[in-house]
Every structure is written in C-alpha cells, then in structure tokens.
Short mmCIF file of C-alpha atoms in Angstrom, two decimals:
data_model
loop_
_atom_site.label_atom_id
_atom_site.label_comp_id
_atom_site.label_asym_id
_atom_site.label_seq_id
_atom_site.Cartn_x
_atom_site.Cartn_y
_atom_site.Cartn_z
CA GLY H 27 -0.01 0.00 0.02
CA ALA H 28 0.87 3.63 -0.20
CA VAL H 29 3.41 4.94 2.24
CA VAL H 30 3.85 8.27 4.03
CA SER H 31 7.20 9.04 5.64
CA GLN H 32 8.16 11.64 8.18
CA HIS H 33 11.50 13.05 9.07
CA PRO H 34 12.92 13.25 11.63
CA SER H 35 11.32 10.56 13.74
CA TRP H 36 12.34 12.42 16.89
CA VAL H 37 14.03 15.72 17.59
CA ILE H 38 15.21 17.60 20.67
CA CYS H 39 15.62 21.33 20.41
CA LYS H 40 16.28 24.22 22.71
CA SER H 41 13.62 26.67 23.69
CA GLY H 42 13.45 29.56 21.23
CA THR H 43 14.76 27.71 18.24
CA SER H 44 12.83 26.49 15.22
CA VAL H 45 12.46 22.97 14.01
CA LYS H 46 11.18 21.63 10.68
CA ILE H 47 9.33 18.37 10.24
CA GLU H 48 8.93 16.83 6.77
CA CYS H 49 6.08 14.68 5.51
CA ARG H 50 6.42 12.87 2.25
CA SER H 51 4.02 10.69 0.24
CA LEU H 52 6.38 8.11 -1.28
CA ASP H 53 4.39 6.52 -4.11
CA PHE H 54 1.48 8.85 -4.72
CA GLN H 55 0.81 12.52 -5.20
CA ALA H 56 -1.07 14.23 -2.45
CA THR H 57 -2.61 17.61 -3.20
CA THR H 58 -3.76 17.69 0.46
CA MET H 59 -1.98 16.58 3.60
CA PHE H 60 -2.99 16.90 7.22
CA TRP H 61 -1.00 17.68 10.31
CA TYR H 62 -2.07 16.39 13.71
CA ARG H 63 -0.67 16.85 17.20
CA GLN H 64 -0.94 14.34 19.99
CA PHE H 65 -0.16 14.83 23.65
CA PRO H 66 0.54 11.75 25.79
CA LYS H 67 -2.47 9.57 26.41
CA GLN H 68 -4.66 12.00 24.33
CA SER H 69 -6.32 11.98 20.99
CA LEU H 70 -4.99 13.24 17.68
CA MET H 71 -5.97 16.89 17.22
CA LEU H 72 -6.04 18.23 13.74
CA MET H 73 -3.85 21.31 13.43
CA ALA H 74 -4.10 22.21 9.79
CA THR H 75 -4.79 21.10 6.29
CA SER H 76 -1.84 21.55 3.97
CA ASN H 77 -2.79 22.44 0.41
CA GLU H 78 -0.29 22.10 -2.46
CA GLY H 79 0.39 25.46 -4.01
CA SER H 80 -1.75 27.44 -1.68
CA LYS H 81 -2.01 28.51 1.95
CA ALA H 82 -2.68 26.02 4.64
CA THR H 83 -6.03 25.96 6.44
CA TYR H 84 -5.56 26.09 10.18
CA GLU H 85 -7.97 24.72 12.77
CA GLN H 86 -9.39 27.15 15.28
CA GLY H 87 -6.94 27.90 18.08
CA VAL H 88 -3.78 26.93 16.14
CA GLU H 89 -1.36 29.77 15.69
CA LYS H 90 -0.49 30.00 12.02
CA ASP H 91 2.55 32.19 12.69
CA LYS H 92 3.95 29.63 15.08
CA PHE H 93 3.22 26.53 13.07
CA LEU H 94 4.29 27.29 9.53
CA ILE H 95 3.15 24.88 6.88
CA ASN H 96 4.53 24.73 3.36
CA HIS H 97 3.25 22.31 0.77
CA ALA H 98 5.86 22.95 -1.91
CA SER H 99 5.24 19.90 -4.09
CA LEU H 100 2.71 17.16 -4.57
CA THR H 101 4.73 14.81 -2.38
CA LEU H 102 6.16 17.00 0.36
CA SER H 103 4.63 19.09 3.13
CA THR H 104 6.68 20.67 5.93
CA LEU H 105 5.67 21.84 9.37
CA THR H 106 7.98 24.35 11.04
CA VAL H 107 7.56 24.99 14.71
CA THR H 108 8.92 28.49 15.17
CA SER H 109 10.36 29.79 18.49
CA ALA H 110 9.63 26.51 20.12
CA HIS H 111 8.70 26.34 23.77
CA PRO H 112 8.52 23.36 26.19
CA GLU H 113 4.72 23.31 25.80
CA ASP H 114 5.19 22.57 22.10
CA SER H 115 6.66 19.23 23.03
CA SER H 116 4.32 16.68 21.50
CA PHE H 117 3.98 13.93 18.92
CA TYR H 118 3.30 15.37 15.45
CA ILE H 119 1.76 13.12 12.79
CA CYS H 120 0.90 13.83 9.19
CA SER H 121 -1.49 12.00 6.95
CA ALA H 122 -2.47 11.98 3.34
CA ARG H 123 -5.12 10.58 1.11
CA ASP H 124 -4.20 8.72 -2.10
CA PRO H 125 -6.65 10.29 -4.60
CA ARG H 126 -6.40 7.24 -6.77
CA GLY H 127 -7.49 4.93 -4.03
CA SER H 128 -10.72 4.05 -2.38
CA ALA H 129 -12.35 6.15 0.35
CA ARG H 130 -10.72 3.95 3.00
CA GLU H 131 -7.21 4.74 1.96
CA GLN H 132 -5.99 7.33 4.38
CA TYR H 133 -2.31 7.00 5.25
CA PHE H 134 -0.42 8.19 8.25
CA GLY H 135 3.25 8.92 8.72
CA PRO H 136 5.09 7.26 11.60
CA GLY H 137 5.10 10.51 13.56
CA THR H 138 7.77 12.87 14.91
CA ARG H 139 8.33 13.18 18.60
CA LEU H 140 9.43 16.73 19.49
CA THR H 141 10.98 17.57 22.78
CA VAL H 142 11.77 21.19 23.60
CA THR H 143 14.17 21.74 26.48
CA ALA M 13 -19.82 19.84 19.86
CA GLN M 14 -17.91 16.58 20.00
CA LYS M 15 -18.31 14.77 16.73
CA ILE M 16 -16.77 11.49 17.67
CA THR M 17 -17.25 10.09 21.16
CA GLN M 18 -15.51 7.15 22.77
CA THR M 19 -16.85 6.71 26.28
CA GLN M 20 -14.48 3.98 27.43
CA PRO M 21 -11.10 5.45 28.42
CA GLY M 22 -9.80 1.93 29.27
CA MET M 23 -10.94 -1.59 28.71
CA PHE M 24 -9.61 -4.98 29.91
CA VAL M 25 -10.28 -8.26 28.13
CA GLN M 26 -9.15 -11.77 28.72
CA GLU M 27 -6.95 -13.32 26.06
CA LYS M 28 -9.02 -15.21 23.41
CA GLU M 29 -12.22 -13.45 24.38
CA ALA M 30 -14.08 -10.90 22.25
CA VAL M 31 -14.31 -7.23 23.16
CA THR M 32 -16.41 -4.33 21.91
CA LEU M 33 -15.08 -0.81 21.77
CA ASP M 34 -17.74 1.89 21.61
CA CYS M 35 -17.92 4.80 19.25
CA THR M 36 -20.74 7.26 18.52
CA TYR M 37 -20.63 10.04 16.04
CA ASP M 38 -22.57 13.11 15.08
CA THR M 39 -22.86 14.62 11.59
CA SER M 40 -25.50 16.14 9.40
CA ASP M 41 -23.61 15.18 6.21
CA PRO M 42 -25.25 12.10 4.62
CA SER M 43 -21.94 11.07 3.14
CA TYR M 44 -19.19 10.10 5.59
CA GLY M 45 -16.71 7.47 6.40
CA LEU M 46 -15.84 5.86 9.71
CA PHE M 47 -12.47 4.52 10.60
CA TRP M 48 -10.83 2.54 13.38
CA TYR M 49 -7.11 2.77 14.05
CA LYS M 50 -4.86 1.04 16.46
CA GLN M 51 -2.00 2.95 18.01
CA PRO M 52 0.63 0.90 19.85
CA SER M 53 3.18 2.50 22.09
CA SER M 54 5.44 3.14 19.11
CA GLY M 55 2.94 5.80 17.96
CA GLU M 56 2.21 4.56 14.49
CA MET M 57 -1.37 4.67 13.37
CA ILE M 58 -2.46 1.27 12.10
CA PHE M 59 -5.59 1.17 9.97
CA LEU M 60 -8.02 -1.53 11.06
CA ILE M 61 -11.35 -1.10 9.38
CA TYR M 62 -13.50 1.28 7.39
CA GLN M 63 -17.26 1.74 7.01
CA GLY M 64 -18.81 4.10 4.47
CA SER M 65 -22.15 5.65 5.29
CA TYR M 66 -23.80 4.07 2.27
CA ASP M 67 -22.35 0.63 2.85
CA GLN M 68 -25.19 -1.82 3.38
CA GLN M 69 -23.21 -4.40 5.23
CA ASN M 70 -21.07 -4.16 8.31
CA ALA M 71 -17.43 -4.07 7.49
CA THR M 72 -15.17 -6.97 8.48
CA GLU M 73 -11.40 -7.37 8.30
CA GLY M 74 -10.14 -10.59 9.81
CA ARG M 75 -10.67 -10.50 13.56
CA TYR M 76 -12.12 -6.93 13.37
CA SER M 77 -15.71 -6.20 12.59
CA LEU M 78 -17.58 -2.96 12.76
CA ASN M 79 -21.09 -2.94 14.20
CA PHE M 80 -22.56 -0.08 12.24
CA GLN M 81 -25.91 1.20 13.51
CA LYS M 82 -26.66 4.19 11.37
CA ALA M 83 -29.87 5.29 13.09
CA ARG M 84 -28.11 5.25 16.44
CA LYS M 85 -25.02 6.86 14.92
CA SER M 86 -22.79 4.26 16.43
CA ALA M 87 -19.85 2.38 14.93
CA ASN M 88 -18.55 -0.04 17.52
CA LEU M 89 -15.39 -2.09 16.87
CA VAL M 90 -15.58 -5.75 17.76
CA ILE M 91 -12.32 -7.61 18.16
CA SER M 92 -12.74 -11.37 18.33
CA ALA M 93 -10.30 -13.83 19.93
CA SER M 94 -8.22 -11.12 21.57
CA GLN M 95 -4.42 -11.52 21.53
CA LEU M 96 -1.79 -10.04 23.78
CA GLY M 97 -0.58 -7.99 20.81
CA ASP M 98 -3.98 -6.25 20.61
CA SER M 99 -3.06 -4.24 23.73
CA ALA M 100 -2.90 -0.65 22.42
CA MET M 101 -4.87 2.61 22.08
CA TYR M 102 -7.79 2.41 19.70
CA PHE M 103 -9.19 5.45 17.99
CA CYS M 104 -12.42 5.89 16.09
CA ALA M 105 -12.44 8.59 13.44
CA MET M 106 -14.81 10.16 11.01
CA ARG M 107 -14.32 11.81 7.67
CA GLU M 108 -17.23 13.89 6.40
CA GLY M 109 -17.91 13.80 2.66
CA LEU M 110 -16.89 11.14 0.24
CA ASP M 111 -15.12 13.14 -2.37
CA ASN M 112 -11.75 12.25 -3.70
CA GLN M 113 -10.04 15.35 -2.39
CA GLY M 114 -9.46 16.47 1.11
CA GLY M 115 -10.14 13.91 3.79
CA LYS M 116 -9.45 15.34 7.19
CA LEU M 117 -10.22 12.93 9.98
CA ILE M 118 -11.79 13.86 13.32
CA PHE M 119 -10.78 11.52 16.10
CA GLY M 120 -12.47 10.33 19.26
CA GLN M 121 -10.74 10.40 22.61
CA GLY M 122 -9.47 6.88 22.31
CA THR M 123 -9.82 3.67 24.30
CA GLU M 124 -6.83 1.96 25.90
CA LEU M 125 -7.30 -1.78 25.57
CA SER M 126 -5.37 -4.17 27.73
CA VAL M 127 -5.46 -7.88 26.99
CA LYS M 128 -4.81 -10.10 30.03
CA PRO M 129 -3.13 -13.46 29.62
#
C-alpha cells in the first residue's frame, strides 16, 4: 500500500529555536496533507490542512505564525515549529489521502516526537 | 460539539475473548466514512477497518468487525479472539464527505485496551 514518511522521527531542540518536520508521500501525489498533534495519552488533534500550491487551512486555536506549513510539491509538506517552547513538546503526525485509491485509503506517517528543552 | 465520542477510556479483556469498543458520532452530512485505528506504544497509526455511510453491510477485516448502527449513529469495533498484541490505544475517526479530495479525519478520545493473559 501507499506509504507516508516523516523526518525526523524524533528531535530535541532548545527553547526559542525552530524545528522543521517533513512529511512525504512516497508513491502517490497528495494535493492535500494533514497535520495532527498528539499529547501523551490523548487523541490526535487536527492542526491544519496543507494544500499544495496554496496557503494552509488552520484549525481554530492553532497559531499560524507559530506553526508554519509549506506544501511545496505534490509529495512534500513541511511543518515548522517556530520559536519553540516546552509546551510545544508533542507527537506530530501527518496524513495523506491517495486520490487514486478508495475512500478507505488514508495513510499516516510514523510521527515525529518533538521535545523542547 | 464533540463529533466522535468514545466513552471507554480503558478496557480490559481476557486473552482469546471478544471485546467491543464503543464509538458514537454526530454529523449532518449524509456522506461520511468511519475508521478505526490502532496505535501501539510506538505511535504509528495502524488502519484496522472502514465503514462508508452508504455501505449496506457491516465491514469486517479478519478478527475486526464494525457494528454499524446508522440510526443510532454508532460504529462499535468488535475484536474477536483477543491476543496479547492487541493491547494498544484504539481510535475511532470520521471523515465527512466522500469526495476524492481532502479527507481530514476527526478523532475520538481513544480507548486503551489491555489484554490479560
């Protein structure tokens, strides 16, 4: 089946720095990708919808200036956490839908664990 | 308003027995899809089963079956013959609309299943 990759799988950064997370669809083109955040023992919360060639759509309460999303190509979306703070420490997961596939085919990346010290 | 509700934060089941994980949803869109994912401690999201709103029969995938009761807006997951490896978090999710673009998923709170030997 289709695969979505994320890089890095984990990252530790210092407070105040920025960190970029990549999400790639490996064998299909995704005009739309989704970014989720998950705190320990909690659900996945949708942060934003990443649209190729246009601005991302952010969910209510998500700071667009803090979580920069760039969907530069049909296979790559990036999430940049700017001026990271310890409260940004979380598990970030991306997902994408293969438009060629059936309605059930929604693929998730393996996730990126971010720790801000 | 919560669109996906999982009322069981934690469940225990004896190995080899069946277990039902509850999920109710709320939508006014006649077209939607319902998903169940398993998330082990590694964090990866493993697709288990999908039910489309227009599907006449309940979905089944091996040991997993979805008890779809449209009028009650419930989509409970039944795992038969539980195995120790089934211990994980389980999430119910909904995608509104059945178009080939987009596809954001809204997740329930999750149920932590523990299988006892």
